[in-house]
Amino acid sequence: MSISRIALVTGAASGIGAAIATRLAADGASVALLARRHDRLEKVAAQIAEAGGTALVVPADVTSEQSVAEAADLVQNRLGDLDLLVNNAGLMQLIPFGDAPAADWRRLVDVNLSGVINVTHAFLPALKRSAETRTSDLINVSSLAAQQFLPGMATYGASKAGVSYLTRALRAELANEGIRVTSLEPGMIDGTELADSFPAELQSMVDDLRTTLPAVPVTEVADLIAYVVSRPRNVNLPHLIIQPSKEI
């Protein structure tokens, strides 16, 4: 399929974000890549350019309103009005609630939930302008953990539940403005860095679980996003879950 969109993907330096950005660019979108790691963004952008796509590197911290505002100005000046925003940046920590400093939990919520709020707020005016004449999409990547209650994932699950609720509420607010809003809740995905910070014993358990299920490749998530944004302008897929067939 071929799309002509101006897109921004957060958390685009690796994993799901990089896969989504690469797929959108391959389909014809001009893609802004937003994340903190400039060097990793440059590598993703180089791969997109080598394949014939268009990518703009946008180093920014989603937890900083000023950083995000500067990113919005850069994208506006270089690409024009955004018509596709994918909020994907996120952190995961698997540890009993009382065993981590409160600062760790604040950081997780800042990235996973406040980051979505900051980025959406900064780019919403462009999405609204785009919706006047063409398809405009807001996609928030939440998690299946938003619906499940798992030991060690209290704050992570709470932050993602906030993203899922925010997305549904925004759809109610923005539907009449012509902006399509989608919440995507992935289960076990292969090719992400979310579990890299786990203790060694938990990392081994996660690796075994990914093999047993097996986990869904990040390219499948990217394919799903590409399908969602390619639907006719009057069609919205508001809530999606993608997970391994064997995952309960």
PDB file of C-alpha atoms in Angstrom:
ATOM      1  CA  MET A   1       0.000   0.000   0.000  1.00  0.00           C
ATOM      2  CA  SER A   2       1.146   3.558  -0.573  1.00  0.00           C
ATOM      3  CA  ILE A   3       0.356   6.500   1.693  1.00  0.00           C
ATOM      4  CA  SER A   4       1.308  10.147   1.499  1.00  0.00           C
ATOM      5  CA  ARG A   5       1.437  11.265   5.106  1.00  0.00           C
ATOM      6  CA  ILE A   6       3.479  13.489   7.398  1.00  0.00           C
ATOM      7  CA  ALA A   7       4.105  11.349  10.459  1.00  0.00           C
ATOM      8  CA  LEU A   8       5.888  11.540  13.777  1.00  0.00           C
ATOM      9  CA  VAL A   9       6.806   8.474  15.826  1.00  0.00           C
ATOM     10  CA  THR A  10       8.091   8.787  19.386  1.00  0.00           C
ATOM     11  CA  GLY A  11      10.461   6.210  20.801  1.00  0.00           C
ATOM     12  CA  ALA A  12      11.693   5.769  17.238  1.00  0.00           C
ATOM     13  CA  ALA A  13      15.298   4.932  18.140  1.00  0.00           C
ATOM     14  CA  SER A  14      14.619   1.199  18.508  1.00  0.00           C
ATOM     15  CA  GLY A  15      12.067  -1.567  18.861  1.00  0.00           C
ATOM     16  CA  ILE A  16       8.429  -0.951  18.000  1.00  0.00           C
ATOM     17  CA  GLY A  17       8.982   2.737  17.244  1.00  0.00           C
ATOM     18  CA  ALA A  18      11.802   2.122  14.784  1.00  0.00           C
ATOM     19  CA  ALA A  19       9.793  -0.633  13.085  1.00  0.00           C
ATOM     20  CA  ILE A  20       6.701   1.585  12.737  1.00  0.00           C
ATOM     21  CA  ALA A  21       8.712   4.516  11.412  1.00  0.00           C
ATOM     22  CA  THR A  22      10.532   2.318   8.908  1.00  0.00           C
ATOM     23  CA  ARG A  23       7.280   0.793   7.650  1.00  0.00           C
ATOM     24  CA  LEU A  24       5.516   4.145   7.314  1.00  0.00           C
ATOM     25  CA  ALA A  25       8.467   5.554   5.382  1.00  0.00           C
ATOM     26  CA  ALA A  26       8.519   2.508   3.130  1.00  0.00           C
ATOM     27  CA  ASP A  27       4.842   3.157   2.396  1.00  0.00           C
ATOM     28  CA  GLY A  28       5.581   6.725   1.325  1.00  0.00           C
ATOM     29  CA  ALA A  29       5.209   8.792   4.480  1.00  0.00           C
ATOM     30  CA  SER A  30       7.628  11.545   5.481  1.00  0.00           C
ATOM     31  CA  VAL A  31       8.515  10.467   9.008  1.00  0.00           C
ATOM     32  CA  ALA A  32       9.897  12.477  11.917  1.00  0.00           C
ATOM     33  CA  LEU A  33      11.825  10.261  14.337  1.00  0.00           C
ATOM     34  CA  LEU A  34      11.638  11.455  17.942  1.00  0.00           C
ATOM     35  CA  ALA A  35      13.652  10.057  20.853  1.00  0.00           C
ATOM     36  CA  ARG A  36      16.428  11.078  23.245  1.00  0.00           C
ATOM     37  CA  ARG A  37      19.217   9.010  21.643  1.00  0.00           C
ATOM     38  CA  HIS A  38      20.448  11.101  18.732  1.00  0.00           C
ATOM     39  CA  ASP A  39      22.959   8.507  17.527  1.00  0.00           C
ATOM     40  CA  ARG A  40      20.356   5.757  17.358  1.00  0.00           C
ATOM     41  CA  LEU A  41      17.932   8.040  15.525  1.00  0.00           C
ATOM     42  CA  GLU A  42      20.622   8.798  12.960  1.00  0.00           C
ATOM     43  CA  LYS A  43      21.049   5.075  12.291  1.00  0.00           C
ATOM     44  CA  VAL A  44      17.321   4.544  11.798  1.00  0.00           C
ATOM     45  CA  ALA A  45      17.130   7.601   9.546  1.00  0.00           C
ATOM     46  CA  ALA A  46      20.083   6.354   7.491  1.00  0.00           C
ATOM     47  CA  GLN A  47      18.403   2.985   6.986  1.00  0.00           C
ATOM     48  CA  ILE A  48      15.190   4.698   5.881  1.00  0.00           C
ATOM     49  CA  ALA A  49      17.072   6.974   3.483  1.00  0.00           C
ATOM     50  CA  GLU A  50      19.030   4.039   2.046  1.00  0.00           C
ATOM     51  CA  ALA A  51      15.717   2.351   1.253  1.00  0.00           C
ATOM     52  CA  GLY A  52      14.515   5.484  -0.531  1.00  0.00           C
ATOM     53  CA  GLY A  53      12.392   6.940   2.254  1.00  0.00           C
ATOM     54  CA  THR A  54      12.259  10.339   3.950  1.00  0.00           C
ATOM     55  CA  ALA A  55      13.132  10.700   7.647  1.00  0.00           C
ATOM     56  CA  LEU A  56      13.764  13.695   9.901  1.00  0.00           C
ATOM     57  CA  VAL A  57      15.778  13.195  13.100  1.00  0.00           C
ATOM     58  CA  VAL A  58      14.159  14.982  16.048  1.00  0.00           C
ATOM     59  CA  PRO A  59      16.127  14.524  19.293  1.00  0.00           C
ATOM     60  CA  ALA A  60      13.812  15.334  22.197  1.00  0.00           C
ATOM     61  CA  ASP A  61      12.774  14.270  25.675  1.00  0.00           C
ATOM     62  CA  VAL A  62       9.041  13.551  25.854  1.00  0.00           C
ATOM     63  CA  THR A  63       9.006  14.409  29.575  1.00  0.00           C
ATOM     64  CA  SER A  64      10.087  18.005  28.870  1.00  0.00           C
ATOM     65  CA  GLU A  65       7.420  20.401  27.605  1.00  0.00           C
ATOM     66  CA  GLN A  66      10.086  22.753  26.264  1.00  0.00           C
ATOM     67  CA  SER A  67      11.905  19.958  24.438  1.00  0.00           C
ATOM     68  CA  VAL A  68       8.653  18.751  22.880  1.00  0.00           C
ATOM     69  CA  ALA A  69       7.640  22.301  21.905  1.00  0.00           C
ATOM     70  CA  GLU A  70      10.975  22.759  20.132  1.00  0.00           C
ATOM     71  CA  ALA A  71      10.423  19.419  18.381  1.00  0.00           C
ATOM     72  CA  ALA A  72       7.001  20.575  17.198  1.00  0.00           C
ATOM     73  CA  ASP A  73       8.525  23.753  15.755  1.00  0.00           C
ATOM     74  CA  LEU A  74      11.225  21.748  13.957  1.00  0.00           C
ATOM     75  CA  VAL A  75       8.731  19.331  12.405  1.00  0.00           C
ATOM     76  CA  GLN A  76       6.441  22.191  11.369  1.00  0.00           C
ATOM     77  CA  ASN A  77       9.284  24.095   9.731  1.00  0.00           C
ATOM     78  CA  ARG A  78      10.770  21.096   7.931  1.00  0.00           C
ATOM     79  CA  LEU A  79       7.756  18.949   7.031  1.00  0.00           C
ATOM     80  CA  GLY A  80       4.637  21.054   7.554  1.00  0.00           C
ATOM     81  CA  ASP A  81       1.415  20.108   9.345  1.00  0.00           C
ATOM     82  CA  LEU A  82       1.574  16.662  10.916  1.00  0.00           C
ATOM     83  CA  ASP A  83      -1.304  14.339  10.017  1.00  0.00           C
ATOM     84  CA  LEU A  84      -0.157  11.150  11.767  1.00  0.00           C
ATOM     85  CA  LEU A  85       1.148  10.952  15.337  1.00  0.00           C
ATOM     86  CA  VAL A  86       2.238   7.673  16.925  1.00  0.00           C
ATOM     87  CA  ASN A  87       2.982   7.989  20.652  1.00  0.00           C
ATOM     88  CA  ASN A  88       5.144   4.958  21.320  1.00  0.00           C
ATOM     89  CA  ALA A  89       7.907   6.061  23.728  1.00  0.00           C
ATOM     90  CA  GLY A  90       7.831   4.058  26.943  1.00  0.00           C
ATOM     91  CA  LEU A  91       9.700   2.448  29.813  1.00  0.00           C
ATOM     92  CA  MET A  92       9.053  -0.795  31.674  1.00  0.00           C
ATOM     93  CA  GLN A  93      10.186  -1.870  35.129  1.00  0.00           C
ATOM     94  CA  LEU A  94       9.285  -5.256  36.604  1.00  0.00           C
ATOM     95  CA  ILE A  95       9.854  -5.109  40.361  1.00  0.00           C
ATOM     96  CA  PRO A  96       7.658  -5.273  43.495  1.00  0.00           C
ATOM     97  CA  PHE A  97       6.186  -1.853  44.190  1.00  0.00           C
ATOM     98  CA  GLY A  98       7.970  -1.347  47.514  1.00  0.00           C
ATOM     99  CA  ASP A  99      11.390  -2.397  46.236  1.00  0.00           C
ATOM    100  CA  ALA A 100      12.103   0.577  43.962  1.00  0.00           C
ATOM    101  CA  PRO A 101      12.674   4.224  44.890  1.00  0.00           C
ATOM    102  CA  ALA A 102       9.730   6.523  44.320  1.00  0.00           C
ATOM    103  CA  ALA A 103      11.887   8.439  41.846  1.00  0.00           C
ATOM    104  CA  ASP A 104      11.968   5.361  39.590  1.00  0.00           C
ATOM    105  CA  TRP A 105       8.180   5.187  39.540  1.00  0.00           C
ATOM    106  CA  ARG A 106       7.896   8.918  38.856  1.00  0.00           C
ATOM    107  CA  ARG A 107      10.251   8.578  35.899  1.00  0.00           C
ATOM    108  CA  LEU A 108       8.213   5.677  34.513  1.00  0.00           C
ATOM    109  CA  VAL A 109       4.942   7.617  34.760  1.00  0.00           C
ATOM    110  CA  ASP A 110       6.607  10.737  33.348  1.00  0.00           C
ATOM    111  CA  VAL A 111       7.694   8.879  30.211  1.00  0.00           C
ATOM    112  CA  ASN A 112       4.753   6.528  29.721  1.00  0.00           C
ATOM    113  CA  LEU A 113       1.855   8.863  30.502  1.00  0.00           C
ATOM    114  CA  SER A 114       3.038  12.454  30.843  1.00  0.00           C
ATOM    115  CA  GLY A 115       5.113  12.004  27.686  1.00  0.00           C
ATOM    116  CA  VAL A 116       2.003  11.079  25.711  1.00  0.00           C
ATOM    117  CA  ILE A 117       0.198  14.110  27.112  1.00  0.00           C
ATOM    118  CA  ASN A 118       3.088  16.460  26.312  1.00  0.00           C
ATOM    119  CA  VAL A 119       3.554  15.256  22.737  1.00  0.00           C
ATOM    120  CA  THR A 120      -0.152  15.085  21.925  1.00  0.00           C
ATOM    121  CA  HIS A 121      -0.758  18.567  23.319  1.00  0.00           C
ATOM    122  CA  ALA A 122       2.115  20.018  21.274  1.00  0.00           C
ATOM    123  CA  PHE A 123       1.107  18.428  17.972  1.00  0.00           C
ATOM    124  CA  LEU A 124      -2.687  18.560  18.314  1.00  0.00           C
ATOM    125  CA  PRO A 125      -3.037  21.933  16.541  1.00  0.00           C
ATOM    126  CA  ALA A 126      -1.297  20.496  13.463  1.00  0.00           C
ATOM    127  CA  LEU A 127      -3.464  17.370  13.562  1.00  0.00           C
ATOM    128  CA  LYS A 128      -6.564  19.572  13.701  1.00  0.00           C
ATOM    129  CA  ARG A 129      -5.441  21.682  10.747  1.00  0.00           C
ATOM    130  CA  SER A 130      -4.696  18.537   8.744  1.00  0.00           C
ATOM    131  CA  ALA A 131      -8.098  17.061   9.557  1.00  0.00           C
ATOM    132  CA  GLU A 132      -9.775  19.939   7.728  1.00  0.00           C
ATOM    133  CA  THR A 133      -8.611  18.638   4.350  1.00  0.00           C
ATOM    134  CA  ARG A 134      -7.139  15.147   4.778  1.00  0.00           C
ATOM    135  CA  THR A 135      -6.926  12.072   6.995  1.00  0.00           C
ATOM    136  CA  SER A 136      -5.533  12.799  10.466  1.00  0.00           C
ATOM    137  CA  ASP A 137      -4.567  10.052  12.922  1.00  0.00           C
ATOM    138  CA  LEU A 138      -3.527   9.910  16.577  1.00  0.00           C
ATOM    139  CA  ILE A 139      -2.284   6.487  17.685  1.00  0.00           C
ATOM    140  CA  ASN A 140      -1.192   5.783  21.260  1.00  0.00           C
ATOM    141  CA  VAL A 141       0.737   2.598  21.991  1.00  0.00           C
ATOM    142  CA  SER A 142      -0.401   1.371  25.392  1.00  0.00           C
ATOM    143  CA  SER A 143       0.033  -2.211  26.634  1.00  0.00           C
ATOM    144  CA  LEU A 144      -1.952  -5.320  27.434  1.00  0.00           C
ATOM    145  CA  ALA A 145      -0.686  -4.683  30.974  1.00  0.00           C
ATOM    146  CA  ALA A 146      -3.300  -1.907  31.124  1.00  0.00           C
ATOM    147  CA  GLN A 147      -5.910  -4.655  31.476  1.00  0.00           C
ATOM    148  CA  GLN A 148      -3.979  -7.248  33.463  1.00  0.00           C
ATOM    149  CA  PHE A 149      -2.926  -7.274  37.111  1.00  0.00           C
ATOM    150  CA  LEU A 150       0.541  -8.760  37.382  1.00  0.00           C
ATOM    151  CA  PRO A 151       2.962  -8.789  40.335  1.00  0.00           C
ATOM    152  CA  GLY A 152       5.796  -6.342  39.861  1.00  0.00           C
ATOM    153  CA  MET A 153       3.982  -4.330  37.195  1.00  0.00           C
ATOM    154  CA  ALA A 154       1.766  -2.104  39.346  1.00  0.00           C
ATOM    155  CA  THR A 155       3.153   1.252  38.244  1.00  0.00           C
ATOM    156  CA  TYR A 156       3.849   0.198  34.668  1.00  0.00           C
ATOM    157  CA  GLY A 157       0.321  -1.173  34.304  1.00  0.00           C
ATOM    158  CA  ALA A 158      -1.158   1.929  35.939  1.00  0.00           C
ATOM    159  CA  SER A 159       0.731   4.222  33.565  1.00  0.00           C
ATOM    160  CA  LYS A 160      -0.441   2.245  30.549  1.00  0.00           C
ATOM    161  CA  ALA A 161      -4.013   2.117  31.861  1.00  0.00           C
ATOM    162  CA  GLY A 162      -3.788   5.902  31.960  1.00  0.00           C
ATOM    163  CA  VAL A 163      -2.687   5.939  28.315  1.00  0.00           C
ATOM    164  CA  SER A 164      -5.574   3.683  27.313  1.00  0.00           C
ATOM    165  CA  TYR A 165      -8.117   5.832  29.168  1.00  0.00           C
ATOM    166  CA  LEU A 166      -6.633   9.045  27.799  1.00  0.00           C
ATOM    167  CA  THR A 167      -6.863   7.664  24.270  1.00  0.00           C
ATOM    168  CA  ARG A 168     -10.517   6.703  24.600  1.00  0.00           C
ATOM    169  CA  ALA A 169     -11.348  10.097  26.099  1.00  0.00           C
ATOM    170  CA  LEU A 170      -9.503  11.897  23.317  1.00  0.00           C
ATOM    171  CA  ARG A 171     -11.447   9.930  20.727  1.00  0.00           C
ATOM    172  CA  ALA A 172     -14.677  11.211  22.296  1.00  0.00           C
ATOM    173  CA  GLU A 173     -13.318  14.788  22.198  1.00  0.00           C
ATOM    174  CA  LEU A 174     -11.792  14.700  18.735  1.00  0.00           C
ATOM    175  CA  ALA A 175     -14.189  12.577  16.690  1.00  0.00           C
ATOM    176  CA  ASN A 176     -16.187  15.599  15.532  1.00  0.00           C
ATOM    177  CA  GLU A 177     -12.945  17.340  14.561  1.00  0.00           C
ATOM    178  CA  GLY A 178     -12.182  14.610  12.044  1.00  0.00           C
ATOM    179  CA  ILE A 179      -9.199  13.136  13.909  1.00  0.00           C
ATOM    180  CA  ARG A 180      -9.158   9.365  14.122  1.00  0.00           C
ATOM    181  CA  VAL A 181      -7.887   8.095  17.492  1.00  0.00           C
ATOM    182  CA  THR A 182      -6.596   4.575  18.134  1.00  0.00           C
ATOM    183  CA  SER A 183      -5.355   2.777  21.231  1.00  0.00           C
ATOM    184  CA  LEU A 184      -3.006  -0.137  20.532  1.00  0.00           C
ATOM    185  CA  GLU A 185      -2.324  -2.567  23.390  1.00  0.00           C
ATOM    186  CA  PRO A 186       0.495  -4.994  22.537  1.00  0.00           C
ATOM    187  CA  GLY A 187       1.165  -8.155  24.482  1.00  0.00           C
ATOM    188  CA  MET A 188       4.492  -9.999  24.351  1.00  0.00           C
ATOM    189  CA  ILE A 189       6.499  -8.444  21.508  1.00  0.00           C
ATOM    190  CA  ASP A 190       9.895  -9.608  20.241  1.00  0.00           C
ATOM    191  CA  GLY A 191      12.495  -7.046  19.225  1.00  0.00           C
ATOM    192  CA  THR A 192      11.906  -4.387  21.901  1.00  0.00           C
ATOM    193  CA  GLU A 193      14.224  -3.105  24.648  1.00  0.00           C
ATOM    194  CA  LEU A 194      11.520  -2.800  27.315  1.00  0.00           C
ATOM    195  CA  ALA A 195      12.746  -5.791  29.321  1.00  0.00           C
ATOM    196  CA  ASP A 196      16.453  -5.003  29.002  1.00  0.00           C
ATOM    197  CA  SER A 197      16.557  -3.333  32.425  1.00  0.00           C
ATOM    198  CA  PHE A 198      15.155  -6.373  34.231  1.00  0.00           C
ATOM    199  CA  PRO A 199      17.363  -8.287  36.703  1.00  0.00           C
ATOM    200  CA  ALA A 200      19.245 -11.186  35.077  1.00  0.00           C
ATOM    201  CA  GLU A 201      16.919 -13.879  36.438  1.00  0.00           C
ATOM    202  CA  LEU A 202      13.829 -12.066  35.189  1.00  0.00           C
ATOM    203  CA  GLN A 203      15.458 -11.327  31.838  1.00  0.00           C
ATOM    204  CA  SER A 204      16.108 -15.050  31.413  1.00  0.00           C
ATOM    205  CA  MET A 205      12.481 -15.824  32.282  1.00  0.00           C
ATOM    206  CA  VAL A 206      11.209 -13.265  29.756  1.00  0.00           C
ATOM    207  CA  ASP A 207      13.520 -14.650  27.060  1.00  0.00           C
ATOM    208  CA  ASP A 208      12.219 -18.172  27.725  1.00  0.00           C
ATOM    209  CA  LEU A 209       8.634 -16.933  27.606  1.00  0.00           C
ATOM    210  CA  ARG A 210       9.215 -15.155  24.290  1.00  0.00           C
ATOM    211  CA  THR A 211      10.522 -18.416  22.855  1.00  0.00           C
ATOM    212  CA  THR A 212       7.689 -20.522  24.272  1.00  0.00           C
ATOM    213  CA  LEU A 213       4.826 -18.339  23.060  1.00  0.00           C
ATOM    214  CA  PRO A 214       6.559 -17.248  20.638  1.00  0.00           C
ATOM    215  CA  ALA A 215       6.414 -13.453  20.862  1.00  0.00           C
ATOM    216  CA  VAL A 216       5.029 -11.275  18.060  1.00  0.00           C
ATOM    217  CA  PRO A 217       7.778  -9.661  15.918  1.00  0.00           C
ATOM    218  CA  VAL A 218       7.895  -5.861  15.933  1.00  0.00           C
ATOM    219  CA  THR A 219       7.316  -5.948  12.175  1.00  0.00           C
ATOM    220  CA  GLU A 220       3.827  -7.335  12.787  1.00  0.00           C
ATOM    221  CA  VAL A 221       3.034  -4.350  15.004  1.00  0.00           C
ATOM    222  CA  ALA A 222       4.308  -2.044  12.266  1.00  0.00           C
ATOM    223  CA  ASP A 223       2.175  -3.853   9.685  1.00  0.00           C
ATOM    224  CA  LEU A 224      -0.893  -3.388  11.878  1.00  0.00           C
ATOM    225  CA  ILE A 225      -0.263   0.347  12.244  1.00  0.00           C
ATOM    226  CA  ALA A 226       0.237   0.640   8.492  1.00  0.00           C
ATOM    227  CA  TYR A 227      -3.133  -1.065   7.959  1.00  0.00           C
ATOM    228  CA  VAL A 228      -4.905   1.197  10.470  1.00  0.00           C
ATOM    229  CA  VAL A 229      -3.690   4.443   8.896  1.00  0.00           C
ATOM    230  CA  SER A 230      -4.424   3.259   5.355  1.00  0.00           C
ATOM    231  CA  ARG A 231      -8.173   2.861   5.984  1.00  0.00           C
ATOM    232  CA  PRO A 232     -10.601   5.257   4.274  1.00  0.00           C
ATOM    233  CA  ARG A 233     -10.927   8.586   6.047  1.00  0.00           C
ATOM    234  CA  ASN A 234     -14.375   7.742   7.444  1.00  0.00           C
ATOM    235  CA  VAL A 235     -13.188   4.471   9.066  1.00  0.00           C
ATOM    236  CA  ASN A 236     -11.691   4.414  12.576  1.00  0.00           C
ATOM    237  CA  LEU A 237     -10.270   1.389  14.406  1.00  0.00           C
ATOM    238  CA  PRO A 238     -10.382   2.760  17.958  1.00  0.00           C
ATOM    239  CA  HIS A 239      -9.082  -0.118  20.102  1.00  0.00           C
ATOM    240  CA  LEU A 240      -6.693  -2.860  19.033  1.00  0.00           C
ATOM    241  CA  ILE A 241      -4.833  -5.647  20.851  1.00  0.00           C
ATOM    242  CA  ILE A 242      -1.977  -7.576  19.294  1.00  0.00           C
ATOM    243  CA  GLN A 243      -0.509 -10.549  21.134  1.00  0.00           C
ATOM    244  CA  PRO A 244       0.841 -14.063  20.558  1.00  0.00           C
ATOM    245  CA  SER A 245      -1.839 -16.654  19.852  1.00  0.00           C
ATOM    246  CA  LYS A 246      -0.809 -18.597  22.957  1.00  0.00           C
ATOM    247  CA  GLU A 247      -0.707 -15.606  25.310  1.00  0.00           C
ATOM    248  CA  ILE A 248      -3.614 -15.556  27.754  1.00  0.00           C
TER     249      ILE A 248
END
